Tab-separated table of C-alpha atoms in Angstrom:
chain	number	residue	atom	x	y	z
A	284	UNK	CA	62.878	95.244	67.575
A	285	UNK	CA	63.058	95.393	71.152
A	286	UNK	CA	64.305	98.863	72.226
A	287	UNK	CA	65.828	98.007	75.930
A	288	UNK	CA	67.388	94.875	75.934
A	289	UNK	CA	70.781	95.924	77.250
A	290	UNK	CA	70.589	97.996	80.255
A	291	UNK	CA	73.146	99.759	82.418
A	292	UNK	CA	72.153	100.418	85.835
A	293	UNK	CA	74.320	102.719	88.246
A	294	UNK	CA	74.135	102.796	92.033
A	295	UNK	CA	75.814	104.120	95.062
A	296	UNK	CA	73.437	101.910	97.295
A	297	UNK	CA	70.821	104.577	97.702
A	298	UNK	CA	67.405	104.304	96.345
A	299	UNK	CA	67.779	100.935	95.261
A	300	UNK	CA	64.219	99.881	95.337
A	301	UNK	CA	62.933	102.884	93.065
A	302	UNK	CA	65.825	102.439	90.801
A	303	UNK	CA	65.110	98.213	90.427
A	304	UNK	CA	61.349	99.079	90.127
A	305	UNK	CA	62.018	101.274	87.013
A	306	UNK	CA	64.706	99.179	85.720
A	307	UNK	CA	62.637	96.156	85.749
A	308	UNK	CA	59.562	98.087	84.228
A	309	UNK	CA	61.875	98.758	81.284
A	310	UNK	CA	62.176	94.834	80.005
A	311	UNK	CA	58.775	93.915	81.476
A	312	UNK	CA	57.837	90.227	80.005
A	313	UNK	CA	61.137	90.052	78.242
A	314	UNK	CA	65.053	88.575	78.402
A	315	UNK	CA	67.368	91.023	79.195
A	316	UNK	CA	71.067	91.664	80.096
A	317	UNK	CA	71.894	93.938	82.753
A	318	UNK	CA	75.013	95.535	83.768
A	319	UNK	CA	75.124	97.008	86.992
A	320	UNK	CA	77.982	99.356	87.836
A	321	UNK	CA	79.376	100.469	91.126
A	322	UNK	CA	82.122	103.178	90.978
A	323	UNK	CA	84.448	103.382	93.643
A	324	UNK	CA	85.354	107.140	93.634
A	325	UNK	CA	89.253	106.932	94.471
A	326	UNK	CA	89.788	110.903	94.268
A	327	UNK	CA	90.758	112.520	97.461
A	328	UNK	CA	92.144	116.011	98.238
A	329	UNK	CA	95.569	117.040	98.459
A	330	UNK	CA	97.144	116.220	101.853
A	331	UNK	CA	95.284	113.245	102.765
A	332	UNK	CA	97.273	110.748	104.327
A	333	UNK	CA	98.093	107.709	101.690
A	334	UNK	CA	97.227	105.315	104.626
A	335	UNK	CA	93.496	107.016	104.981
A	336	UNK	CA	93.042	107.014	101.383
A	337	UNK	CA	94.095	103.165	101.066
A	338	UNK	CA	91.228	102.633	104.033
A	339	UNK	CA	88.618	104.463	101.811
A	340	UNK	CA	89.088	102.846	98.841
A	341	UNK	CA	89.198	99.340	100.786
A	342	UNK	CA	86.024	100.212	102.771
A	343	UNK	CA	83.931	101.734	99.456
A	344	UNK	CA	85.231	98.431	97.640
A	345	UNK	CA	83.477	96.367	100.327
A	346	UNK	CA	80.550	98.490	100.290
A	347	UNK	CA	80.427	98.069	96.518
A	348	UNK	CA	80.416	94.161	96.661
A	349	UNK	CA	77.884	94.074	98.896
A	350	UNK	CA	75.274	96.775	96.822
A	351	UNK	CA	75.938	94.835	93.950
A	352	UNK	CA	74.903	91.471	95.499
A	353	UNK	CA	71.914	93.181	96.933
A	354	UNK	CA	71.178	94.680	93.183
A	355	UNK	CA	71.448	91.445	91.686
A	356	UNK	CA	69.097	89.713	94.114
A	357	UNK	CA	66.752	92.958	94.000
A	358	UNK	CA	66.382	92.592	90.396
A	359	UNK	CA	66.114	88.903	89.921
A	360	UNK	CA	63.065	88.876	92.780
A	361	UNK	CA	61.176	91.840	91.117
A	362	UNK	CA	60.751	89.805	87.483
A	363	UNK	CA	60.025	86.517	86.075
A	364	UNK	CA	61.909	87.342	82.975
A	365	UNK	CA	65.206	86.064	81.783
A	366	UNK	CA	67.847	88.318	83.293
A	367	UNK	CA	71.408	88.199	82.538
A	368	UNK	CA	72.827	90.273	85.129
A	369	UNK	CA	76.598	91.245	85.709
A	370	UNK	CA	77.924	93.698	88.355
A	371	UNK	CA	80.589	95.846	87.497
A	372	UNK	CA	82.924	97.602	89.963
A	373	UNK	CA	85.505	100.213	88.578
A	374	UNK	CA	87.799	103.037	90.248
A	375	UNK	CA	87.642	106.045	89.042
A	376	UNK	CA	85.326	109.285	88.685
A	377	UNK	CA	81.534	108.010	88.650
A	378	UNK	CA	80.298	110.206	85.697
A	379	UNK	CA	83.445	109.295	83.641
A	380	UNK	CA	83.262	105.830	84.281
A	381	UNK	CA	79.548	105.155	83.416
A	382	UNK	CA	79.799	106.962	80.209
A	383	UNK	CA	82.840	104.916	79.230
A	384	UNK	CA	80.855	101.734	80.009
A	385	UNK	CA	78.384	102.662	78.354
A	386	UNK	CA	80.302	103.093	75.145
A	387	UNK	CA	82.298	100.040	75.526
A	388	UNK	CA	79.428	97.831	76.239
A	389	UNK	CA	76.956	99.266	73.523
A	390	UNK	CA	74.343	99.564	76.068
A	391	UNK	CA	70.753	100.687	75.008
A	392	UNK	CA	69.838	102.846	77.836
A	393	UNK	CA	71.303	103.860	81.046
A	394	UNK	CA	69.081	103.966	84.281
A	395	UNK	CA	70.339	106.361	87.581
A	396	UNK	CA	68.827	108.349	90.339
A	397	UNK	CA	68.248	111.782	89.764
A	398	UNK	CA	70.155	111.663	93.586
A	399	UNK	CA	70.046	115.204	94.617
A	400	UNK	CA	68.147	117.997	95.819
A	401	UNK	CA	69.038	121.636	94.974
A	402	UNK	CA	71.474	122.290	97.566
A	403	UNK	CA	73.487	119.411	97.610
A	404	UNK	CA	73.753	119.410	93.658
A	405	UNK	CA	75.184	122.898	93.948
A	406	UNK	CA	77.624	121.644	97.170
A	407	UNK	CA	78.555	118.397	95.642
A	408	UNK	CA	77.874	118.471	92.172
A	409	UNK	CA	75.929	115.906	90.184
A	410	UNK	CA	77.090	112.606	88.312
A	411	UNK	CA	73.619	112.174	86.810
A	412	UNK	CA	73.901	115.737	85.199
A	413	UNK	CA	77.287	114.946	83.777
A	414	UNK	CA	76.232	111.813	82.577
A	415	UNK	CA	73.191	113.099	80.414
A	416	UNK	CA	75.635	115.644	78.802
A	417	UNK	CA	77.986	112.885	77.555
A	418	UNK	CA	76.126	109.484	77.475
A	419	UNK	CA	76.261	107.673	74.152
A	420	UNK	CA	72.526	106.459	74.671
A	421	UNK	CA	69.006	107.497	76.518
A	422	UNK	CA	69.358	107.670	79.950
A	423	UNK	CA	66.377	107.041	82.239
A	424	UNK	CA	66.795	109.367	85.405
A	425	UNK	CA	64.652	107.932	88.464
A	426	UNK	CA	63.367	110.441	90.173
A	427	UNK	CA	64.631	109.929	93.638
A	428	UNK	CA	63.939	113.308	95.572
B	820	UNK	CA	106.050	143.875	104.909
B	821	UNK	CA	108.623	141.880	103.245
B	822	UNK	CA	109.261	140.039	106.339
B	823	UNK	CA	105.581	139.122	106.839
B	824	UNK	CA	105.095	138.217	103.621
B	825	UNK	CA	108.335	135.667	104.153
B	826	UNK	CA	107.112	134.549	107.085
B	827	UNK	CA	103.552	133.781	105.938
B	828	UNK	CA	105.192	131.843	102.981
B	829	UNK	CA	107.531	129.827	105.587
B	830	UNK	CA	104.237	129.000	107.285
B	831	UNK	CA	102.682	127.598	104.331
B	832	UNK	CA	105.483	125.843	103.122
B	833	UNK	CA	106.338	124.303	106.654
B	834	UNK	CA	102.762	123.281	106.846
B	835	UNK	CA	103.043	120.998	103.708
B	836	UNK	CA	106.596	119.901	104.888
B	837	UNK	CA	104.798	118.845	108.195
B	838	UNK	CA	101.808	117.196	106.626
B	839	UNK	CA	103.446	115.505	103.927
B	840	UNK	CA	106.446	114.002	106.430
B	841	UNK	CA	103.889	112.843	108.812
B	842	UNK	CA	101.889	110.994	105.936
B	843	UNK	CA	105.483	109.508	104.839
B	844	UNK	CA	106.537	108.549	108.376
B	845	UNK	CA	103.413	106.685	109.118
B	846	UNK	CA	103.161	104.975	105.829
B	847	UNK	CA	106.488	103.633	106.356
B	848	UNK	CA	106.525	102.853	109.831
B	849	UNK	CA	102.973	100.920	109.276
B	850	UNK	CA	105.198	98.471	106.640
B	851	UNK	CA	108.104	98.225	109.065
B	852	UNK	CA	105.303	97.299	111.526
B	853	UNK	CA	103.802	94.474	109.292
B	854	UNK	CA	107.281	93.138	108.249
B	855	UNK	CA	107.984	92.554	112.126
B	856	UNK	CA	104.740	90.778	112.417
B	857	UNK	CA	102.559	93.435	114.201
B	858	UNK	CA	98.960	92.722	113.494
B	859	UNK	CA	97.396	94.747	110.450
B	860	UNK	CA	94.601	95.475	113.352
B	861	UNK	CA	96.932	97.261	115.436
B	862	UNK	CA	98.608	99.031	113.012
B	863	UNK	CA	95.691	99.901	111.113
B	864	UNK	CA	93.904	101.493	114.123
B	865	UNK	CA	97.160	102.938	115.402
B	866	UNK	CA	97.762	104.791	112.055
B	867	UNK	CA	94.618	106.122	111.595
B	868	UNK	CA	94.383	107.441	114.829
B	869	UNK	CA	98.034	109.042	115.059
B	870	UNK	CA	98.131	110.044	111.193
B	871	UNK	CA	96.335	112.745	110.769
B	872	UNK	CA	97.222	114.368	114.306
B	873	UNK	CA	101.002	114.165	114.130
B	874	UNK	CA	101.246	117.615	112.941
B	875	UNK	CA	99.349	118.989	116.040
B	876	UNK	CA	101.904	116.729	117.830
B	877	UNK	CA	104.854	118.187	116.439
B	878	UNK	CA	104.183	121.185	116.704
B	879	UNK	CA	102.855	121.465	120.428
B	880	UNK	CA	106.367	119.039	121.284
B	881	UNK	CA	108.522	121.417	119.397
B	882	UNK	CA	106.645	124.763	120.634
B	883	UNK	CA	106.912	123.450	124.245
B	884	UNK	CA	110.548	122.378	124.069
B	885	UNK	CA	111.717	125.856	122.389
B	886	UNK	CA	110.077	127.804	125.227
B	887	UNK	CA	106.643	128.830	123.331
B	888	UNK	CA	104.496	126.427	125.603
B	889	UNK	CA	101.647	129.123	124.759
B	890	UNK	CA	101.896	128.106	121.270
B	891	UNK	CA	102.100	124.759	121.905
B	892	UNK	CA	98.934	124.362	124.158
B	893	UNK	CA	97.250	126.887	122.255
B	894	UNK	CA	97.507	124.656	119.220
B	895	UNK	CA	96.105	121.534	120.797
B	896	UNK	CA	92.991	123.402	122.504
B	897	UNK	CA	92.706	125.581	119.258
B	898	UNK	CA	92.713	122.348	116.915
B	899	UNK	CA	90.104	120.510	118.754
B	900	UNK	CA	87.734	123.391	118.857
B	901	UNK	CA	88.340	123.630	115.095
B	902	UNK	CA	87.939	120.229	114.663
B	903	UNK	CA	84.862	119.533	116.245
B	904	UNK	CA	82.765	122.982	115.406
B	905	UNK	CA	84.911	124.363	112.166
B	906	UNK	CA	85.716	120.884	110.451
B	907	UNK	CA	82.431	118.600	111.140
B	908	UNK	CA	80.486	121.574	111.005
B	909	UNK	CA	81.920	122.522	107.368
B	910	UNK	CA	81.576	118.815	106.717
B	911	UNK	CA	78.029	118.307	107.618
B	912	UNK	CA	76.723	121.702	105.831
B	913	UNK	CA	78.408	120.220	102.628
B	914	UNK	CA	77.634	116.862	102.526
B	915	UNK	CA	74.377	117.459	104.020
B	916	UNK	CA	74.263	114.480	106.833
B	917	UNK	CA	77.302	112.515	108.675
B	918	UNK	CA	75.837	109.529	110.064
B	919	UNK	CA	77.226	107.719	113.289
B	920	UNK	CA	77.142	104.408	114.780
B	921	UNK	CA	75.789	104.598	118.441
B	922	UNK	CA	78.179	102.268	119.789
B	923	UNK	CA	81.298	104.126	118.171
B	924	UNK	CA	79.761	107.736	118.963
B	925	UNK	CA	79.096	106.673	122.320
B	926	UNK	CA	82.767	105.303	123.069
B	927	UNK	CA	84.429	107.839	121.290
B	928	UNK	CA	82.302	110.858	122.212
B	929	UNK	CA	82.093	109.716	125.919
B	930	UNK	CA	86.154	109.234	125.496
B	931	UNK	CA	86.584	112.920	123.911
B	932	UNK	CA	84.544	114.264	126.712
B	933	UNK	CA	86.535	112.435	129.681
B	934	UNK	CA	89.483	113.625	128.115
B	935	UNK	CA	88.908	117.215	127.765
B	936	UNK	CA	87.647	116.954	131.441
B	937	UNK	CA	90.811	115.796	132.473
B	938	UNK	CA	92.925	118.361	130.782
B	939	UNK	CA	90.747	120.795	132.652
B	940	UNK	CA	91.143	118.825	135.827
B	941	UNK	CA	95.243	118.976	135.374
B	942	UNK	CA	94.990	122.519	134.368
B	943	UNK	CA	93.223	123.372	137.715
B	944	UNK	CA	96.655	122.471	139.342
B	945	UNK	CA	98.006	125.340	137.549
B	946	UNK	CA	100.483	123.610	135.837
B	947	UNK	CA	100.522	120.466	133.787
B	948	UNK	CA	103.213	118.277	135.313
B	949	UNK	CA	104.821	114.875	134.920
B	950	UNK	CA	102.314	112.786	137.084
B	951	UNK	CA	99.530	114.679	134.781
B	952	UNK	CA	101.504	113.286	131.720
B	953	UNK	CA	101.540	110.004	132.804
B	954	UNK	CA	98.163	109.525	133.497
B	955	UNK	CA	97.143	111.039	129.938
B	956	UNK	CA	99.656	109.087	128.364
B	957	UNK	CA	98.308	105.923	130.289
B	958	UNK	CA	94.851	106.875	129.522
B	959	UNK	CA	95.801	107.052	125.790
B	960	UNK	CA	97.030	103.860	125.680
B	961	UNK	CA	93.847	102.693	127.487
B	962	UNK	CA	91.743	103.952	124.797
B	963	UNK	CA	93.817	102.851	121.798
B	964	UNK	CA	93.566	99.508	123.316
B	965	UNK	CA	89.634	99.888	123.283
B	966	UNK	CA	89.958	101.002	119.597
B	967	UNK	CA	92.221	97.944	118.712
B	968	UNK	CA	89.334	95.618	120.747
B	969	UNK	CA	86.598	96.847	118.717
B	970	UNK	CA	88.033	96.689	115.381
B	971	UNK	CA	89.160	93.251	116.221
B	972	UNK	CA	85.432	92.071	116.840
B	973	UNK	CA	84.468	94.109	113.465
B	974	UNK	CA	86.886	92.199	111.541
B	975	UNK	CA	86.083	88.786	112.837
B	976	UNK	CA	82.596	89.190	112.111
B	977	UNK	CA	83.493	90.324	108.689
B	978	UNK	CA	86.154	88.087	107.651
B	979	UNK	CA	87.707	85.674	110.041
B	980	UNK	CA	90.389	84.324	108.458
B	981	UNK	CA	91.953	87.682	107.102
B	982	UNK	CA	95.568	87.145	107.335
B	983	UNK	CA	98.016	90.046	106.735
B	984	UNK	CA	100.693	90.048	104.100
B	985	UNK	CA	104.378	90.137	105.365
B	986	UNK	CA	106.784	91.902	103.495
B	987	UNK	CA	110.443	92.190	104.275
B	988	UNK	CA	111.502	95.597	105.718
B	989	UNK	CA	113.578	97.363	103.125
B	990	UNK	CA	116.400	99.953	103.570
B	991	UNK	CA	113.805	102.373	101.462
B	992	UNK	CA	111.317	101.971	103.956
B	993	UNK	CA	113.974	102.956	106.995
B	994	UNK	CA	115.213	105.629	104.880
B	995	UNK	CA	111.763	106.859	104.226
B	996	UNK	CA	110.772	106.464	107.905
B	997	UNK	CA	114.017	108.658	109.164
B	998	UNK	CA	113.021	111.084	106.363
B	999	UNK	CA	109.376	111.525	107.571
B	1000	UNK	CA	110.412	112.103	111.145
B	1001	UNK	CA	113.490	114.549	110.284
B	1002	UNK	CA	111.054	116.450	107.882
B	1003	UNK	CA	108.095	116.477	110.833
B	1004	UNK	CA	110.849	118.408	113.346
B	1005	UNK	CA	112.454	120.514	110.626
B	1006	UNK	CA	108.979	121.281	109.106
B	1007	UNK	CA	107.807	121.772	112.729
B	1008	UNK	CA	110.468	124.067	114.117
B	1009	UNK	CA	110.010	126.460	111.126
B	1010	UNK	CA	106.360	126.172	111.603
B	1011	UNK	CA	106.726	127.190	115.126
B	1012	UNK	CA	109.363	129.918	114.423
B	1013	UNK	CA	107.291	131.573	111.774
B	1014	UNK	CA	104.077	131.260	114.158
B	1015	UNK	CA	106.357	133.198	116.767
B	1016	UNK	CA	107.677	135.626	114.666
B	1017	UNK	CA	104.485	136.729	113.129
B	1018	UNK	CA	102.968	137.063	116.505
B	1019	UNK	CA	105.811	139.371	117.534
B	1020	UNK	CA	105.773	141.740	114.502
B	1021	UNK	CA	102.116	141.769	114.146
B	1022	UNK	CA	101.591	142.075	117.935
B	1023	UNK	CA	99.180	139.461	118.252
B	1024	UNK	CA	99.297	137.274	121.415
B	1025	UNK	CA	101.586	133.680	120.778
B	1026	UNK	CA	98.231	132.185	122.286
B	1027	UNK	CA	96.125	133.654	119.533
B	1028	UNK	CA	98.606	132.556	116.959
B	1029	UNK	CA	98.502	128.893	118.463
B	1030	UNK	CA	94.282	128.583	119.049
B	1031	UNK	CA	93.782	129.971	115.292
B	1032	UNK	CA	96.580	129.890	112.702
B	1033	UNK	CA	98.744	126.874	113.983
B	1034	UNK	CA	95.464	125.089	115.275
B	1035	UNK	CA	93.687	125.172	111.897
B	1036	UNK	CA	96.752	124.538	109.697
B	1037	UNK	CA	97.966	121.752	111.848
B	1038	UNK	CA	94.471	120.163	111.230
B	1039	UNK	CA	94.347	120.344	107.477
B	1040	UNK	CA	94.613	116.504	107.342
B	1041	UNK	CA	91.580	116.043	109.272
B	1042	UNK	CA	89.545	118.788	107.182
B	1043	UNK	CA	90.467	116.930	103.936
B	1044	UNK	CA	89.829	113.469	105.427
B	1045	UNK	CA	86.698	114.360	107.306
B	1046	UNK	CA	84.978	116.209	104.432
B	1047	UNK	CA	85.949	113.802	101.931
B	1048	UNK	CA	84.673	110.938	103.809
B	1049	UNK	CA	81.723	112.839	104.619
B	1050	UNK	CA	81.006	113.432	101.152
B	1051	UNK	CA	81.801	109.262	100.036
B	1052	UNK	CA	79.487	108.362	102.697
B	1053	UNK	CA	82.356	107.042	104.955
B	1054	UNK	CA	80.284	108.217	107.821
B	1055	UNK	CA	82.208	106.485	110.739
B	1056	UNK	CA	85.752	107.437	109.167
B	1057	UNK	CA	84.477	111.059	109.061
B	1058	UNK	CA	83.175	111.385	112.640
B	1059	UNK	CA	85.918	109.102	113.948
B	1060	UNK	CA	88.917	111.197	112.653
B	1061	UNK	CA	87.505	114.337	114.495
B	1062	UNK	CA	87.051	112.682	117.621
B	1063	UNK	CA	89.930	110.465	117.628
B	1064	UNK	CA	92.476	113.371	116.640
B	1065	UNK	CA	90.904	115.342	119.751
B	1066	UNK	CA	91.581	112.576	121.869
B	1067	UNK	CA	95.189	112.242	120.505
B	1068	UNK	CA	96.015	116.286	120.648
B	1069	UNK	CA	95.175	116.232	124.289
B	1070	UNK	CA	96.554	112.870	125.802
B	1071	UNK	CA	99.468	112.972	123.510
B	1072	UNK	CA	99.864	116.443	122.221
B	1073	UNK	CA	100.129	118.002	125.914
B	1074	UNK	CA	101.016	114.553	127.755
B	1075	UNK	CA	104.305	113.822	125.996
B	1076	UNK	CA	105.598	117.422	126.493
B	1077	UNK	CA	104.313	117.436	129.788
B	1078	UNK	CA	106.990	114.574	130.323
B	1079	UNK	CA	109.758	116.611	129.722
B	1080	UNK	CA	108.821	119.879	131.473
B	1081	UNK	CA	105.896	121.378	133.523
B	1082	UNK	CA	103.373	123.196	131.355
B	1083	UNK	CA	102.186	126.204	132.415
B	1084	UNK	CA	98.489	127.051	132.421
B	1085	UNK	CA	97.492	130.626	130.696
B	1086	UNK	CA	94.287	131.878	133.090
B	1087	UNK	CA	92.206	132.742	129.806
B	1088	UNK	CA	92.631	128.733	128.683
B	1089	UNK	CA	91.459	127.482	131.837
B	1090	UNK	CA	88.424	129.858	132.100
B	1091	UNK	CA	87.582	130.229	128.419
B	1092	UNK	CA	88.916	128.249	125.797
B	1093	UNK	CA	88.924	124.773	127.836
B	1094	UNK	CA	85.433	125.159	128.749
B	1095	UNK	CA	84.646	126.235	125.209
B	1096	UNK	CA	86.301	122.968	124.020
B	1097	UNK	CA	83.614	121.167	126.092
B	1098	UNK	CA	80.734	122.899	125.276
B	1099	UNK	CA	81.586	122.072	121.579
B	1100	UNK	CA	81.894	118.513	122.454
B	1101	UNK	CA	78.622	118.520	124.290
B	1102	UNK	CA	76.930	120.577	121.777
B	1103	UNK	CA	77.832	117.869	118.840
B	1104	UNK	CA	76.567	115.397	120.960
B	1105	UNK	CA	73.504	116.916	121.641
B	1106	UNK	CA	73.041	117.746	118.027
B	1107	UNK	CA	74.020	114.079	117.001
B	1108	UNK	CA	71.515	112.974	119.360
B	1109	UNK	CA	68.464	115.259	118.269
B	1110	UNK	CA	69.409	114.210	114.553
B	1111	UNK	CA	68.489	110.888	115.251
B	1112	UNK	CA	72.050	110.035	115.244
B	1113	UNK	CA	72.995	111.804	112.570
B	1114	UNK	CA	74.552	115.238	112.235
B	1115	UNK	CA	72.448	117.399	109.794
B	1116	UNK	CA	73.227	120.228	107.835
B	1117	UNK	CA	71.290	122.512	110.371
B	1118	UNK	CA	73.653	121.132	112.806
B	1119	UNK	CA	76.497	121.593	110.609
B	1120	UNK	CA	75.415	125.488	110.577
B	1121	UNK	CA	74.841	125.887	113.979
B	1122	UNK	CA	78.642	124.387	114.709
B	1123	UNK	CA	80.295	126.524	112.237
B	1124	UNK	CA	78.400	129.744	113.799
B	1125	UNK	CA	79.450	128.772	117.113
B	1126	UNK	CA	83.224	128.447	115.840
B	1127	UNK	CA	82.712	132.230	114.580
B	1128	UNK	CA	81.328	133.434	117.757
B	1129	UNK	CA	84.007	131.900	119.405
B	1130	UNK	CA	86.944	133.246	117.230
B	1131	UNK	CA	85.503	136.715	117.201
B	1132	UNK	CA	84.989	136.864	121.065
B	1133	UNK	CA	88.566	135.405	121.533
B	1134	UNK	CA	90.193	137.478	119.143
B	1135	UNK	CA	88.537	140.911	119.636
B	1136	UNK	CA	86.794	141.081	122.926
B	1137	UNK	CA	89.509	138.703	125.029
B	1138	UNK	CA	92.705	139.173	123.657
C-alpha cells in the first residue's frame, strides 16, 4: 500500500517552489490525487467599513484563483506522474478550514510551509502550528524560514 | 471625577456611533449610486477614499461650525501625523513588511506631500480663507479623477467586460443613508462636545485634545483597515488607505469647513505640527525607498518612535 496517495497542499502564495518540490517528492513515480487549498481569510477587526471588507475579500479571492492556477501548473510541470489536481477555495479561518478539508476528504498527508520566523509567529500567530495540533493525518512542514 | 468618567464614556460611545454611521452611510449611498447608474469604479474609488475618513471630516466640520476651530484643525493635522507615523508604523511592525506599487506610491506619496505643502502655504496667510477652500476642494476632485482613471486602467487590463449590477433604489437604502448621516452629525456633535469639555475640566488646550484624542479616535477605521490588510498581504490597500485618508483629511476636512468660515491658524500648528506632518510624509517615503519600495519592520519602529517623540514634545514641552 502506498502511504501518500491523496495529498492536501496548502498555500498562501508564498514559497510555492519549495512546497511544490516537497509535494512532488512525496509521490515520486506514482499517480497521486492532489487537493490544493487556498483559504480566503474573511475575519476583519470590529469597526472595519463594510465596503472595505467586501473589497478585501474580492481581492483575496482573485489572488487565490491565480495562486491555485499557478500551483496546478507548477506541480504538473515538476512531475511525469499522472496527477489528479483539484483546487479548492474556501472562506474562513485558515487553520480551521485546512483541518476540516483534511477530515472531509480523508487525505493521507497535509503539506504546508512553516511560514514564519519567531518574531512573526508571536506577532501574527502561526497557521501551521494550529494545524499540527488538530490535523487528522500526517503533516509535512516544509521549512521556509 | 464622575463628570470626567461620564465624558470619557460619551467620547467612546460617540466614536463608535460616528464610525458605524459613516460606514452605514457610505455602504447605502454606494448602492443608491449604483442604482442610479454611476459606474462601479467611480463608486468604489470614492467609497474607499472617503469611507474611512468621514469621522475626521465630520468632527472637523462640526467643531469648526460650533466655534472650536482649533479642535477641527488639530483633529485633521493630528490624524495625518498619526496615520503615517502611528498607523503605518504599527502595521509595518506587526505585519513585518508592507509592500508598495511603485506607480501608486509615487502618485499617492507626491499628492500627500503636495497637499501638506498646500496647507502650509495657505496657513502662512494667517487664516484659511474661502479662496483657499475652493482651491483645496478642486485639487481633491482632480486627485479623485486621477484615482478613478488609474482604477479604470487596472480593471480594463484585468477583466475588460466587467459590467455592474444594477439594483433598484429601495426605501430601506434611502432610510439607512439618512440614518447614517444623522448618526454622523449627532455622533460628531457629542464627540466634539465631550472633547471640548474634557479639555476644559482637565486643563488641556483644545488643540492638544484635537491633535491626539480626537485624531487617534477618528482614525480607528484607518487603523483597522491598514493593519488587517497589511496582515493579509493586501499591501496596496494598506498604504493606499493611509495616504488617501491624509489627502482627504486636509483638502476636504479643512477645505469644506473653510467654505463656510475663515479658519484661524494657531501659530504653533504652523511652526511645529504642520512641519512635523510634512516630515513624517518625507520620512515614510524615504524609508520605503530605502527598503526597496517596501516599508519593513525597522522602518515601522522608526516611525513609531518618531510619533512618540512628537507626542511627548508637543504635550509636555510645547503645550
